[in-house]
PDB file of C-alpha atoms in Angstrom:
ATOM      1  CA  MET A   1      27.951 -53.637 -19.686  1.00  0.00           C
ATOM      2  CA  LYS A   2      29.341 -50.854 -21.883  1.00  0.00           C
ATOM      3  CA  TYR A   3      27.620 -48.730 -24.522  1.00  0.00           C
ATOM      4  CA  LEU A   4      29.267 -49.291 -27.905  1.00  0.00           C
ATOM      5  CA  HIS A   5      27.389 -47.482 -30.653  1.00  0.00           C
ATOM      6  CA  THR A   6      24.109 -46.637 -32.351  1.00  0.00           C
ATOM      7  CA  MET A   7      23.663 -47.949 -35.892  1.00  0.00           C
ATOM      8  CA  VAL A   8      21.761 -46.172 -38.642  1.00  0.00           C
ATOM      9  CA  ARG A   9      21.403 -47.381 -42.210  1.00  0.00           C
ATOM     10  CA  VAL A  10      22.266 -44.776 -44.827  1.00  0.00           C
ATOM     11  CA  THR A  11      21.424 -44.715 -48.518  1.00  0.00           C
ATOM     12  CA  ASP A  12      24.160 -42.311 -49.693  1.00  0.00           C
ATOM     13  CA  LEU A  13      27.414 -42.631 -47.783  1.00  0.00           C
ATOM     14  CA  ASP A  14      28.908 -39.445 -49.244  1.00  0.00           C
ATOM     15  CA  ALA A  15      25.843 -37.357 -48.332  1.00  0.00           C
ATOM     16  CA  SER A  16      25.775 -38.904 -44.850  1.00  0.00           C
ATOM     17  CA  LEU A  17      29.465 -38.151 -44.258  1.00  0.00           C
ATOM     18  CA  LYS A  18      28.918 -34.603 -45.469  1.00  0.00           C
ATOM     19  CA  PHE A  19      26.200 -34.287 -42.805  1.00  0.00           C
ATOM     20  CA  TYR A  20      27.654 -36.224 -39.831  1.00  0.00           C
ATOM     21  CA  ARG A  21      31.340 -35.423 -40.368  1.00  0.00           C
ATOM     22  CA  ASP A  22      31.517 -32.141 -42.253  1.00  0.00           C
ATOM     23  CA  ALA A  23      28.417 -30.303 -40.946  1.00  0.00           C
ATOM     24  CA  LEU A  24      27.814 -31.883 -37.518  1.00  0.00           C
ATOM     25  CA  GLY A  25      31.541 -32.125 -36.745  1.00  0.00           C
ATOM     26  CA  LEU A  26      31.904 -35.808 -35.863  1.00  0.00           C
ATOM     27  CA  GLN A  27      35.202 -37.529 -36.604  1.00  0.00           C
ATOM     28  CA  GLU A  28      35.644 -40.836 -38.389  1.00  0.00           C
ATOM     29  CA  VAL A  29      36.983 -43.377 -35.894  1.00  0.00           C
ATOM     30  CA  ARG A  30      37.196 -46.391 -38.188  1.00  0.00           C
ATOM     31  CA  ARG A  31      35.843 -47.816 -41.413  1.00  0.00           C
ATOM     32  CA  SER A  32      35.527 -51.332 -42.806  1.00  0.00           C
ATOM     33  CA  GLU A  33      34.453 -52.633 -46.204  1.00  0.00           C
ATOM     34  CA  HIS A  34      32.781 -56.057 -46.372  1.00  0.00           C
ATOM     35  CA  GLU A  35      32.840 -57.210 -49.973  1.00  0.00           C
ATOM     36  CA  ALA A  36      31.238 -60.613 -49.279  1.00  0.00           C
ATOM     37  CA  GLY A  37      28.293 -58.961 -47.500  1.00  0.00           C
ATOM     38  CA  ARG A  38      28.316 -55.947 -49.842  1.00  0.00           C
ATOM     39  CA  PHE A  39      28.326 -53.260 -47.158  1.00  0.00           C
ATOM     40  CA  THR A  40      30.528 -50.574 -45.599  1.00  0.00           C
ATOM     41  CA  LEU A  41      30.610 -49.604 -41.923  1.00  0.00           C
ATOM     42  CA  VAL A  42      31.812 -46.158 -40.848  1.00  0.00           C
ATOM     43  CA  TYR A  43      32.083 -45.336 -37.138  1.00  0.00           C
ATOM     44  CA  LEU A  44      32.001 -41.695 -36.071  1.00  0.00           C
ATOM     45  CA  ALA A  45      32.325 -39.967 -32.703  1.00  0.00           C
ATOM     46  CA  ALA A  46      32.327 -36.471 -31.277  1.00  0.00           C
ATOM     47  CA  PRO A  47      35.870 -35.120 -30.851  1.00  0.00           C
ATOM     48  CA  GLY A  48      37.274 -36.336 -27.541  1.00  0.00           C
ATOM     49  CA  ASP A  49      34.385 -38.757 -26.941  1.00  0.00           C
ATOM     50  CA  GLU A  50      35.230 -41.911 -28.875  1.00  0.00           C
ATOM     51  CA  ASP A  51      33.326 -44.089 -26.393  1.00  0.00           C
ATOM     52  CA  ALA A  52      29.986 -42.906 -27.823  1.00  0.00           C
ATOM     53  CA  GLN A  53      29.910 -43.796 -31.496  1.00  0.00           C
ATOM     54  CA  ILE A  54      27.430 -43.788 -34.327  1.00  0.00           C
ATOM     55  CA  GLU A  55      27.790 -46.533 -36.932  1.00  0.00           C
ATOM     56  CA  LEU A  56      26.751 -45.668 -40.463  1.00  0.00           C
ATOM     57  CA  THR A  57      25.851 -48.856 -42.330  1.00  0.00           C
ATOM     58  CA  TYR A  58      25.884 -48.458 -46.087  1.00  0.00           C
ATOM     59  CA  ASN A  59      24.555 -51.423 -48.089  1.00  0.00           C
ATOM     60  CA  TRP A  60      26.021 -51.396 -51.588  1.00  0.00           C
ATOM     61  CA  ASP A  61      22.836 -52.704 -53.167  1.00  0.00           C
ATOM     62  CA  PRO A  62      20.092 -50.038 -53.128  1.00  0.00           C
ATOM     63  CA  GLU A  63      17.384 -50.434 -50.492  1.00  0.00           C
ATOM     64  CA  VAL A  64      14.544 -48.188 -49.357  1.00  0.00           C
ATOM     65  CA  TYR A  65      14.426 -47.505 -45.630  1.00  0.00           C
ATOM     66  CA  THR A  66      11.410 -46.034 -43.886  1.00  0.00           C
ATOM     67  CA  GLY A  67      10.597 -44.956 -40.361  1.00  0.00           C
ATOM     68  CA  GLY A  68      13.504 -42.621 -39.622  1.00  0.00           C
ATOM     69  CA  ARG A  69      11.298 -40.880 -37.068  1.00  0.00           C
ATOM     70  CA  ASN A  70      10.378 -44.238 -35.494  1.00  0.00           C
ATOM     71  CA  PHE A  71      14.059 -44.682 -34.668  1.00  0.00           C
ATOM     72  CA  GLY A  72      13.868 -41.858 -32.149  1.00  0.00           C
ATOM     73  CA  HIS A  73      16.956 -39.695 -32.195  1.00  0.00           C
ATOM     74  CA  VAL A  74      20.664 -39.412 -31.531  1.00  0.00           C
ATOM     75  CA  ALA A  75      21.609 -36.650 -29.072  1.00  0.00           C
ATOM     76  CA  TYR A  76      24.798 -34.634 -28.700  1.00  0.00           C
ATOM     77  CA  ALA A  77      25.736 -31.969 -26.148  1.00  0.00           C
ATOM     78  CA  VAL A  78      27.309 -28.888 -27.728  1.00  0.00           C
ATOM     79  CA  PRO A  79      29.241 -26.067 -26.038  1.00  0.00           C
ATOM     80  CA  ASP A  80      27.247 -23.329 -27.848  1.00  0.00           C
ATOM     81  CA  ILE A  81      23.847 -24.307 -29.293  1.00  0.00           C
ATOM     82  CA  TYR A  82      23.619 -21.129 -31.360  1.00  0.00           C
ATOM     83  CA  ALA A  83      27.063 -21.536 -32.915  1.00  0.00           C
ATOM     84  CA  ALA A  84      26.361 -25.211 -33.651  1.00  0.00           C
ATOM     85  CA  CYS A  85      23.071 -24.394 -35.387  1.00  0.00           C
ATOM     86  CA  GLN A  86      24.666 -21.558 -37.354  1.00  0.00           C
ATOM     87  CA  ARG A  87      27.485 -23.881 -38.496  1.00  0.00           C
ATOM     88  CA  LEU A  88      24.880 -26.443 -39.617  1.00  0.00           C
ATOM     89  CA  MET A  89      22.825 -23.806 -41.458  1.00  0.00           C
ATOM     90  CA  ASP A  90      25.993 -22.538 -43.159  1.00  0.00           C
ATOM     91  CA  ALA A  91      26.555 -26.138 -44.332  1.00  0.00           C
ATOM     92  CA  GLY A  92      23.062 -26.231 -45.855  1.00  0.00           C
ATOM     93  CA  VAL A  93      21.349 -28.186 -43.064  1.00  0.00           C
ATOM     94  CA  THR A  94      17.743 -27.264 -42.196  1.00  0.00           C
ATOM     95  CA  ILE A  95      17.168 -26.525 -38.510  1.00  0.00           C
ATOM     96  CA  ASN A  96      13.873 -28.387 -37.984  1.00  0.00           C
ATOM     97  CA  ARG A  97      13.383 -27.252 -34.390  1.00  0.00           C
ATOM     98  CA  PRO A  98      15.385 -24.070 -33.720  1.00  0.00           C
ATOM     99  CA  PRO A  99      16.950 -23.470 -30.284  1.00  0.00           C
ATOM    100  CA  ARG A 100      14.400 -20.834 -29.264  1.00  0.00           C
ATOM    101  CA  ASP A 101      14.937 -21.746 -25.610  1.00  0.00           C
ATOM    102  CA  GLY A 102      18.751 -21.554 -25.838  1.00  0.00           C
ATOM    103  CA  ARG A 103      18.880 -25.222 -24.906  1.00  0.00           C
ATOM    104  CA  MET A 104      17.600 -27.632 -27.559  1.00  0.00           C
ATOM    105  CA  ALA A 105      17.452 -27.975 -31.346  1.00  0.00           C
ATOM    106  CA  PHE A 106      16.720 -30.754 -33.824  1.00  0.00           C
ATOM    107  CA  VAL A 107      18.041 -31.416 -37.315  1.00  0.00           C
ATOM    108  CA  ARG A 108      17.743 -34.434 -39.605  1.00  0.00           C
ATOM    109  CA  SER A 109      20.331 -36.445 -41.481  1.00  0.00           C
ATOM    110  CA  PRO A 110      19.995 -37.160 -45.213  1.00  0.00           C
ATOM    111  CA  ASP A 111      18.235 -40.410 -44.190  1.00  0.00           C
ATOM    112  CA  ASN A 112      15.780 -38.604 -41.863  1.00  0.00           C
ATOM    113  CA  ILE A 113      17.444 -39.648 -38.615  1.00  0.00           C
ATOM    114  CA  SER A 114      16.604 -37.042 -35.971  1.00  0.00           C
ATOM    115  CA  ILE A 115      19.620 -35.465 -34.297  1.00  0.00           C
ATOM    116  CA  GLU A 116      19.006 -33.585 -31.044  1.00  0.00           C
ATOM    117  CA  LEU A 117      21.499 -30.910 -30.048  1.00  0.00           C
ATOM    118  CA  LEU A 118      21.499 -29.910 -26.375  1.00  0.00           C
ATOM    119  CA  GLN A 119      23.306 -26.969 -24.822  1.00  0.00           C
ATOM    120  CA  ASP A 120      25.998 -28.319 -22.504  1.00  0.00           C
ATOM    121  CA  GLY A 121      25.247 -26.710 -19.160  1.00  0.00           C
ATOM    122  CA  PRO A 122      22.617 -24.043 -18.517  1.00  0.00           C
ATOM    123  CA  ALA A 123      20.516 -22.757 -21.389  1.00  0.00           C
ATOM    124  CA  LEU A 124      21.856 -19.720 -23.234  1.00  0.00           C
ATOM    125  CA  PRO A 125      19.769 -16.537 -23.077  1.00  0.00           C
ATOM    126  CA  PRO A 126      17.149 -16.466 -25.851  1.00  0.00           C
ATOM    127  CA  ALA A 127      18.514 -14.694 -28.931  1.00  0.00           C
ATOM    128  CA  GLU A 128      17.620 -13.833 -32.506  1.00  0.00           C
ATOM    129  CA  PRO A 129      17.258 -15.156 -35.097  1.00  0.00           C
ATOM    130  CA  TRP A 130      16.439 -18.306 -33.135  1.00  0.00           C
ATOM    131  CA  ILE A 131      13.542 -17.076 -30.998  1.00  0.00           C
ATOM    132  CA  SER A 132      11.663 -15.887 -34.103  1.00  0.00           C
ATOM    133  CA  MET A 133      12.448 -18.927 -36.257  1.00  0.00           C
ATOM    134  CA  ALA A 134       9.551 -21.318 -36.920  1.00  0.00           C
ATOM    135  CA  ASN A 135       9.760 -25.087 -36.878  1.00  0.00           C
ATOM    136  CA  THR A 136      10.371 -26.709 -40.265  1.00  0.00           C
ATOM    137  CA  GLY A 137       9.049 -30.177 -41.017  1.00  0.00           C
ATOM    138  CA  ALA A 138       9.210 -32.877 -38.363  1.00  0.00           C
ATOM    139  CA  TRP A 139      11.931 -34.010 -36.051  1.00  0.00           C
TER     140      TRP A 139
END
């Protein structure tokens, strides 16, 4: 058995790519348009880790999706949790659970999918502004 991908439905493909690709730093691995089924699939992966992919499913006909929190979360290890969170904030992403412990943070995609960021290796020493930053919303 081999892990292939995690699928999340998105309501605005451009906004989702801005989040997953441009802010989070994932790279597009492949994309397919399915005119008969009226949907687009975009597969993304962390640089150098194409075996673990996230599939964005965009249905061309508008739908309302609920329960983003019920999905759980997608998790990525990052080499510097503080730099990753700063890059996301600079891209306009809200840090829902700041990395006060130097190890873990949560953000949400435009479709309310929780994304957990974990420090790769030992936790970084606690640092400002993170240790003073309050939680925002839910994750």
